[in-house]
XYZ file of C-alpha atoms in Angstrom:
529
model
C 6.224 197.682 131.353
C 8.575 199.107 133.974
C 8.412 197.931 137.559
C 5.635 199.719 139.491
C 3.678 200.766 136.410
C 1.176 197.890 136.706
C 0.224 198.759 140.288
C -0.080 202.431 139.441
C -2.278 201.642 136.428
C -4.464 199.234 138.458
C -5.211 201.776 141.177
C -6.070 204.370 138.592
C -8.331 201.913 136.796
C -10.514 201.666 139.890
C -11.279 205.360 139.599
C -12.336 205.238 135.927
C -15.891 204.621 134.689
C -16.428 201.265 133.002
C -17.541 203.023 129.832
C -14.040 204.391 129.380
C -12.214 201.147 130.004
C -13.373 198.978 127.137
C -12.611 195.331 126.790
C -8.944 194.694 126.182
C -8.017 198.273 127.119
C -7.425 197.854 130.854
C -3.965 199.197 131.788
C -3.219 196.092 133.829
C -3.436 193.933 130.733
C -1.500 196.204 128.362
C 1.886 194.741 127.426
C 4.658 196.712 125.839
C 6.259 195.204 122.802
C 9.970 194.565 123.104
C 12.047 197.353 121.632
C 13.325 196.457 118.189
C 16.970 196.879 117.346
C 17.721 199.865 115.174
C 18.702 198.508 111.776
C 20.295 200.565 109.016
C 19.360 199.708 105.463
C 22.037 199.078 102.853
C 20.975 202.324 101.177
C 21.539 204.255 104.421
C 24.975 202.709 104.866
C 25.956 203.444 101.280
C 24.793 207.061 101.496
C 26.716 207.455 104.744
C 29.802 205.806 103.256
C 29.777 208.023 100.153
C 30.258 211.033 102.420
C 33.787 209.892 103.221
C 34.926 210.006 99.598
C 35.509 213.807 99.250
C 38.048 213.924 102.049
C 39.950 210.925 100.692
C 39.830 211.934 97.019
C 41.184 215.406 97.687
C 43.555 214.204 100.412
C 44.995 211.538 98.140
C 45.490 213.966 95.254
C 47.218 216.479 97.535
C 49.194 213.886 99.472
C 50.603 212.077 96.463
C 50.878 214.883 93.921
C 51.243 218.299 95.594
C 54.875 217.762 96.547
C 55.891 216.596 93.089
C 53.752 219.362 91.532
C 55.607 222.026 93.481
C 59.087 220.569 93.041
C 59.040 219.226 89.484
C 56.536 221.301 87.518
C 56.457 224.693 89.265
C 60.156 224.539 90.198
C 59.542 225.743 93.741
C 62.736 225.323 95.740
C 62.643 222.474 98.284
C 62.823 224.789 101.304
C 59.775 226.833 100.193
C 57.941 223.620 99.286
C 58.641 222.210 102.756
C 57.242 225.403 104.330
C 54.069 225.167 102.228
C 53.533 221.488 103.019
C 54.375 221.657 106.717
C 52.520 224.890 107.526
C 49.501 223.732 105.508
C 49.257 220.417 107.344
C 50.054 221.985 110.724
C 47.293 224.540 110.213
C 45.008 221.744 109.116
C 45.781 219.935 112.360
C 45.094 223.040 114.466
C 41.711 223.602 112.834
C 40.431 220.170 113.883
C 40.079 220.905 117.610
C 38.846 224.422 116.792
C 36.102 223.032 114.587
C 35.381 220.390 117.213
C 34.961 223.171 119.779
C 32.567 225.087 117.509
C 30.544 221.941 116.803
C 30.271 221.166 120.508
C 28.734 224.624 120.954
C 26.316 224.178 118.058
C 22.650 223.776 118.864
C 20.350 221.166 117.404
C 18.602 222.305 114.201
C 16.013 220.806 111.907
C 18.880 219.279 109.909
C 20.673 218.082 113.038
C 23.747 219.386 114.795
C 26.406 218.085 112.403
C 24.745 218.226 108.983
C 24.704 222.052 108.635
C 28.503 222.081 108.880
C 28.755 219.543 106.073
C 26.299 221.380 103.833
C 27.589 224.941 104.162
C 31.316 224.133 104.006
C 31.093 222.365 100.644
C 30.779 225.289 98.129
C 33.755 227.349 99.366
C 35.841 224.180 99.811
C 35.670 223.213 96.139
C 36.595 226.764 95.076
C 39.637 226.771 97.352
C 40.676 223.312 96.124
C 40.556 224.410 92.495
C 42.688 227.484 93.235
C 45.418 225.329 94.817
C 46.195 223.978 91.347
C 45.821 227.333 89.570
C 49.055 229.116 88.595
C 48.845 232.894 89.172
C 50.518 235.356 86.811
C 52.729 236.933 89.484
C 55.802 234.704 89.941
C 57.116 236.493 93.040
C 54.224 235.578 95.319
C 53.385 232.091 94.069
C 54.563 230.368 97.245
C 52.292 232.603 99.326
C 49.389 231.889 96.939
C 49.712 228.127 97.334
C 50.147 228.397 101.100
C 47.076 230.624 101.455
C 44.675 228.476 99.466
C 46.131 225.243 100.826
C 45.399 226.436 104.389
C 41.960 227.736 103.378
C 40.981 224.454 101.762
C 42.221 222.411 104.701
C 40.127 224.573 107.047
C 36.987 224.082 104.969
C 37.462 220.357 104.448
C 37.919 220.061 108.218
C 34.492 221.679 108.638
C 33.226 218.818 106.468
C 35.197 215.891 107.797
C 35.104 216.403 111.574
C 31.275 216.455 111.767
C 31.135 213.624 109.245
C 33.456 211.524 111.408
C 31.406 212.268 114.518
C 28.263 211.307 112.591
C 29.270 207.661 113.129
C 27.895 207.880 116.658
C 24.574 209.360 115.507
C 23.444 207.063 112.708
C 22.591 204.153 115.014
C 22.711 203.154 118.670
C 23.680 199.569 117.782
C 27.398 198.831 117.991
C 27.192 196.176 115.275
C 25.397 198.582 112.931
C 28.022 201.249 113.500
C 30.801 198.740 112.795
C 29.038 197.657 109.608
C 28.535 201.264 108.490
C 32.204 201.946 109.255
C 33.210 199.037 107.005
C 31.068 200.480 104.215
C 32.648 203.860 104.825
C 36.208 202.540 104.774
C 35.542 200.662 101.537
C 34.242 203.809 99.877
C 37.066 205.899 101.324
C 39.700 203.556 99.956
C 37.789 203.614 96.676
C 38.005 207.406 96.986
C 41.777 207.158 97.170
C 41.646 204.990 94.053
C 39.576 207.646 92.295
C 41.882 210.398 93.499
C 44.915 208.483 92.281
C 43.283 207.511 88.986
C 41.839 210.936 88.174
C 44.907 212.944 89.124
C 47.489 210.423 87.964
C 45.955 209.376 84.665
C 44.971 212.885 83.531
C 48.333 214.380 84.435
C 50.185 211.318 83.170
C 48.878 211.895 79.658
C 51.032 215.020 79.365
C 54.658 214.472 78.388
C 56.670 217.081 80.261
C 60.385 217.196 79.379
C 63.037 217.131 82.051
C 66.592 218.405 82.004
C 69.025 215.626 81.155
C 71.815 217.137 83.200
C 70.782 218.889 86.414
C 73.802 221.192 86.092
C 72.841 222.384 82.609
C 69.869 224.576 83.461
C 71.388 227.290 81.271
C 70.536 225.202 78.199
C 66.847 225.518 79.033
C 67.096 229.290 78.667
C 67.861 229.041 74.937
C 65.018 230.024 72.606
C 63.815 226.675 71.230
C 64.242 224.766 74.458
C 62.528 227.472 76.463
C 59.515 227.535 74.106
C 59.167 223.757 74.183
C 59.508 223.686 77.966
C 57.042 226.532 78.486
C 54.468 224.911 76.203
C 54.811 221.555 77.916
C 54.577 223.112 81.359
C 51.422 224.966 80.323
C 49.898 221.690 79.168
C 50.836 220.089 82.495
C 49.256 222.939 84.448
C 46.067 222.654 82.390
C 46.007 218.920 83.089
C 46.217 219.583 86.834
C 43.353 222.096 86.544
C 41.249 219.568 84.623
C 41.857 216.961 87.320
C 40.956 219.529 89.989
C 37.676 220.285 88.192
C 36.727 216.607 88.010
C 37.558 216.040 91.684
C 35.602 219.157 92.716
C 32.531 217.858 90.878
C 32.868 214.519 92.625
C 33.112 216.344 95.974
C 29.754 218.066 95.378
C 27.982 214.874 94.244
C 29.106 212.945 97.332
C 28.062 215.768 99.670
C 24.579 215.851 98.114
C 24.167 212.065 98.457
C 25.246 212.193 102.114
C 22.859 215.039 102.912
C 19.857 213.416 101.257
C 20.490 209.824 102.346
C 21.478 210.074 106.035
C 19.399 211.234 108.976
C 21.237 212.377 112.067
C 19.772 210.923 115.271
C 20.078 211.589 118.962
C 21.178 209.040 121.544
C 18.013 208.113 123.486
C 19.677 208.110 126.883
C 21.114 211.586 126.321
C 17.692 213.176 126.132
C 17.269 212.484 129.842
C 20.432 214.351 130.786
C 20.446 217.963 131.880
C 24.159 218.598 132.328
C 26.007 219.993 129.330
C 29.757 219.440 129.349
C 31.830 222.504 128.467
C 34.465 222.124 125.771
C 37.486 222.515 128.037
C 36.077 220.209 130.699
C 35.206 217.714 127.977
C 38.703 218.044 126.512
C 40.231 217.383 129.929
C 38.038 214.318 130.399
C 38.766 213.012 126.899
C 42.538 213.453 127.110
C 42.608 211.774 130.528
C 40.727 208.730 129.224
C 43.400 206.027 129.127
C 42.118 203.895 126.224
C 41.827 206.976 123.986
C 45.373 208.159 124.734
C 46.816 204.709 124.035
C 44.813 204.316 120.841
C 45.880 207.633 119.315
C 49.485 207.103 120.426
C 49.651 203.769 118.601
C 47.988 205.051 115.457
C 50.096 208.224 115.549
C 53.219 206.199 114.805
C 51.611 203.892 112.260
C 49.930 206.832 110.502
C 53.250 208.668 110.348
C 54.797 205.582 108.758
C 52.216 205.330 105.976
C 52.259 209.098 105.411
C 56.002 209.037 104.873
C 55.470 206.424 102.176
C 52.575 208.386 100.665
C 54.394 211.715 100.538
C 57.594 210.385 98.960
C 56.296 207.506 96.823
C 56.122 209.467 93.557
C 59.670 210.814 93.882
C 60.922 207.398 95.025
C 59.468 205.691 91.954
C 60.711 208.442 89.646
C 64.312 208.750 90.810
C 65.317 205.797 93.001
C 63.553 203.041 91.048
C 63.664 204.851 87.703
C 59.952 204.382 86.870
C 59.231 207.971 85.854
C 56.130 207.102 83.796
C 54.826 204.312 86.024
C 54.379 205.820 89.470
C 50.709 206.737 88.925
C 49.985 203.150 87.849
C 51.814 201.789 90.889
C 49.739 204.054 93.120
C 46.618 202.749 91.432
C 47.701 199.161 92.111
C 48.188 199.938 95.818
C 44.768 201.555 96.171
C 42.868 198.931 94.182
C 44.404 196.216 96.338
C 43.384 198.129 99.464
C 39.822 198.567 98.197
C 39.287 194.874 97.541
C 40.720 193.794 100.901
C 38.668 196.126 103.138
C 35.777 193.573 103.332
C 38.304 190.867 104.183
C 39.624 192.887 107.127
C 36.066 193.627 108.269
C 35.376 189.882 108.361
C 38.711 189.273 110.085
C 38.165 191.774 112.899
C 34.654 190.410 113.448
C 35.971 186.855 113.621
C 39.262 187.305 115.499
C 39.001 190.719 117.169
C 40.241 194.205 116.422
C 43.536 194.047 118.303
C 44.518 190.887 116.436
C 43.626 192.593 113.174
C 45.876 195.526 114.113
C 48.887 193.309 114.782
C 48.529 191.208 111.640
C 47.232 193.871 109.262
C 49.695 196.676 109.924
C 52.744 194.468 110.496
C 52.155 192.760 107.126
C 53.678 195.819 105.420
C 57.074 195.327 107.082
C 58.381 192.377 104.967
C 57.488 194.152 101.730
C 59.140 197.388 102.813
C 62.284 195.395 103.619
C 62.095 193.797 100.163
C 61.861 197.222 98.511
C 64.872 198.431 100.500
C 67.039 195.450 99.480
C 66.002 194.753 95.901
C 67.264 196.333 92.697
C 64.922 198.184 90.378
C 62.475 195.643 88.919
C 59.089 196.722 87.606
C 57.298 193.365 88.007
C 58.509 192.881 91.576
C 57.536 196.490 92.326
C 53.976 195.835 91.163
C 53.796 192.707 93.335
C 55.014 194.695 96.334
C 52.501 197.454 95.553
C 49.594 194.990 95.551
C 50.793 193.397 98.797
C 51.276 196.807 100.417
C 47.660 197.652 99.605
C 46.550 194.882 101.990
C 48.263 196.646 104.896
C 46.978 200.038 103.757
C 43.422 198.664 103.967
C 43.953 197.634 107.583
C 45.437 201.044 108.410
C 42.354 202.691 106.874
C 39.713 200.564 108.560
C 40.933 199.830 112.072
C 41.320 203.308 113.649
C 37.781 204.359 112.717
C 36.406 200.992 113.780
C 38.082 201.136 117.204
C 37.369 204.776 118.033
C 33.596 204.227 118.656
C 34.534 201.498 121.165
C 36.634 204.036 123.065
C 33.732 206.523 123.057
C 31.341 203.864 124.371
C 33.794 203.074 127.159
C 34.017 206.789 127.971
C 30.213 207.137 128.134
C 30.035 204.356 130.694
C 32.691 205.958 132.895
C 31.340 209.489 132.399
C 27.571 208.963 131.975
C 26.679 212.608 132.619
C 29.146 214.076 130.122
C 27.745 214.320 126.628
C 28.523 216.250 123.475
C 32.155 215.051 123.547
C 32.056 212.991 120.334
C 33.431 215.831 118.135
C 36.330 216.225 120.592
C 37.249 212.541 120.284
C 37.200 212.591 116.501
C 38.694 216.053 115.991
C 41.708 215.418 118.228
C 42.340 212.037 116.664
C 42.358 213.717 113.236
C 44.484 216.521 114.732
C 47.249 214.131 115.746
C 47.218 212.246 112.437
C 47.308 215.470 110.417
C 50.074 216.863 112.588
C 52.016 213.673 111.929
C 51.394 214.182 108.224
C 52.706 217.745 108.377
C 55.799 216.627 110.256
C 56.454 213.821 107.767
C 56.101 216.090 104.722
C 58.178 218.875 106.241
C 60.996 216.625 107.399
C 61.108 214.595 104.193
C 61.188 217.667 101.921
C 63.880 219.328 104.048
C 65.855 216.067 103.981
C 65.755 216.158 100.189
C 66.954 219.768 100.257
C 69.912 218.864 102.481
C 70.692 215.866 100.248
C 70.986 218.150 97.211
C 67.688 217.681 95.349
C 67.787 219.131 91.803
C 64.549 220.686 90.545
C 63.068 218.960 87.452
C 66.186 216.926 86.834
C 65.875 213.619 84.966
C 68.176 212.091 87.581
C 69.263 212.960 91.096
C 72.483 212.607 93.062
C 73.111 209.326 94.862
C 72.482 210.974 98.236
C 68.971 212.010 97.148
C 68.174 208.473 95.971
C 69.442 207.012 99.246
C 67.429 209.563 101.256
C 64.250 208.656 99.359
C 64.857 204.949 99.994
C 65.253 205.567 103.726
C 62.112 207.725 103.839
C 60.012 205.081 102.078
C 61.381 201.915 103.695
C 63.457 201.993 106.883
C 61.826 204.981 108.632
C 58.279 203.564 108.190
C 59.412 200.144 109.466
C 60.745 201.651 112.701
C 57.565 203.709 113.193
C 55.301 200.698 112.580
C 57.162 198.620 115.165
C 56.907 201.426 117.739
C 53.172 201.760 117.072
C 52.583 198.033 117.518
C 54.415 198.098 120.846
C 52.072 200.854 122.033
C 49.029 198.819 120.997
C 50.008 196.238 123.601
C 48.846 198.781 126.216
C 45.410 199.283 124.613
C 42.920 197.782 127.139
C 39.698 197.271 125.119
C 39.676 193.698 123.848
C 36.684 191.689 122.626
C 35.579 190.703 126.129
C 35.650 194.337 127.241
C 33.671 195.339 124.156
C 30.944 192.809 124.955
C 30.693 194.047 128.538
C 30.427 197.656 127.392
C 27.773 196.745 124.844
C 25.578 195.091 127.501
C 26.008 198.011 129.895
C 25.135 200.593 127.236
C 22.090 198.620 126.149
C 20.891 198.506 129.748
C 21.362 202.271 129.966
C 19.330 202.826 126.807
C 16.583 200.456 127.960
C 16.399 202.297 131.259
C 16.084 205.638 129.458
C 13.419 204.196 127.153
C 11.436 202.809 130.091
C 11.608 206.173 131.827
C 10.364 207.908 128.675
C 7.494 205.424 128.270
C 6.522 205.840 131.929
C 6.306 209.614 131.508
C 4.146 209.194 128.402
C 1.779 206.770 130.164
C 1.351 209.179 133.098
C 0.530 212.050 130.757
C -2.098 210.006 128.887
C -3.633 208.769 132.169
C -3.898 212.314 133.498
C -5.710 213.472 130.366
C -8.218 210.596 130.658
C -8.873 211.325 134.345
């Protein structure tokens, strides 16, 4: 019972008839039970985690396979492919803050404030995704077709993923429960990348598409027999991509249904007492001036760019530089399986030793293996070992940003207690910067291949192309990782700061709960009087 409530109840009790105040019902003797911590069941965490799979499955399929699909199978020239990839990712990045703005203006509904976005964006998103892999009959406007539906899908998946990311703050008020749910989510998301790699890679890998033995002899492919064989094989490859797109679209729908039925969006208790609503632009100014947030996204911007360079060029690197044309999908699978199994290990590690320590060790562990890939000759066994080891670092890169971002938001709430509704801004702008980095990496890498003399659908490439691919997959990511780790030295929220913020937030919630209980008691007392 809050301070002052006992005296108020005692004075009121003197005014009440004894027939009303029965034994054991006197307000002075009523004791409030301590508020129980909000616990999420394993089922709730799993349903929440499953919602992260659609974004990762589709993102993995597009990230690993769209570039090689455009360059090798559709024979889009590298410059047009770079325009499609860069503009698509840049547009995707722009839509994140726009969707965050729209969500911040959304009102609370029976389903919540975030859930309606997830539900209604799903049907058109799967249609747009399927059409990305569909080959239209008009050859002149194919580049525009792919650009249009790529941008449309990225817009719709943003309407799914931004509210889903912000949902982390609305499934529980307990920091430990949110961290646990985030670990579940990261495990499922890495598993989603495994599924995306396995579905797309294994289905497409079953089709044997011929390549041109000499990149300078494209005229030979125009002869009757060769053209028929090539056209038939290309048609089979296109059908395989459509089949993979259909399977992934079905998985998208299933995960969205599980998320909708298994997770209940909740309000922060202390926010119900607030009357001030923060406008989007004022909230954006407050968010972007919050030091810990700026330092966090700056560090992860460089590390994300490093891993995206590897992701976008890995298939071409395995095909041409290492010479493993028929093994790259299996190597991708090895990376993602390794990452999936090590997510729980990193969750235990960050709980035991702290998140900043996990960042330094987890992300820097990729550097020795990237150096090994840069120096070694083509060796399939060693490549598989490096792929498994690289998956350990990929797991850390998956888990840590989403585990640290709620800590930044908690710190912001303590410094700006009257500004609420900013969670979508935090998440949308973090995704904006990572997607922009992805667009830059894909655009620069594809243009670099064009300048190096990339030959479309050739069985081999010039030495300059092979060297360019090696630099894009090894040395450039190493430099970016080291820059990102230097920026993390400036990140101020360590484990001691996290504990202080947790205590302060809990006191704020207890104060709001006591205020709410006091109002309820006064209302009941007035009705009795």
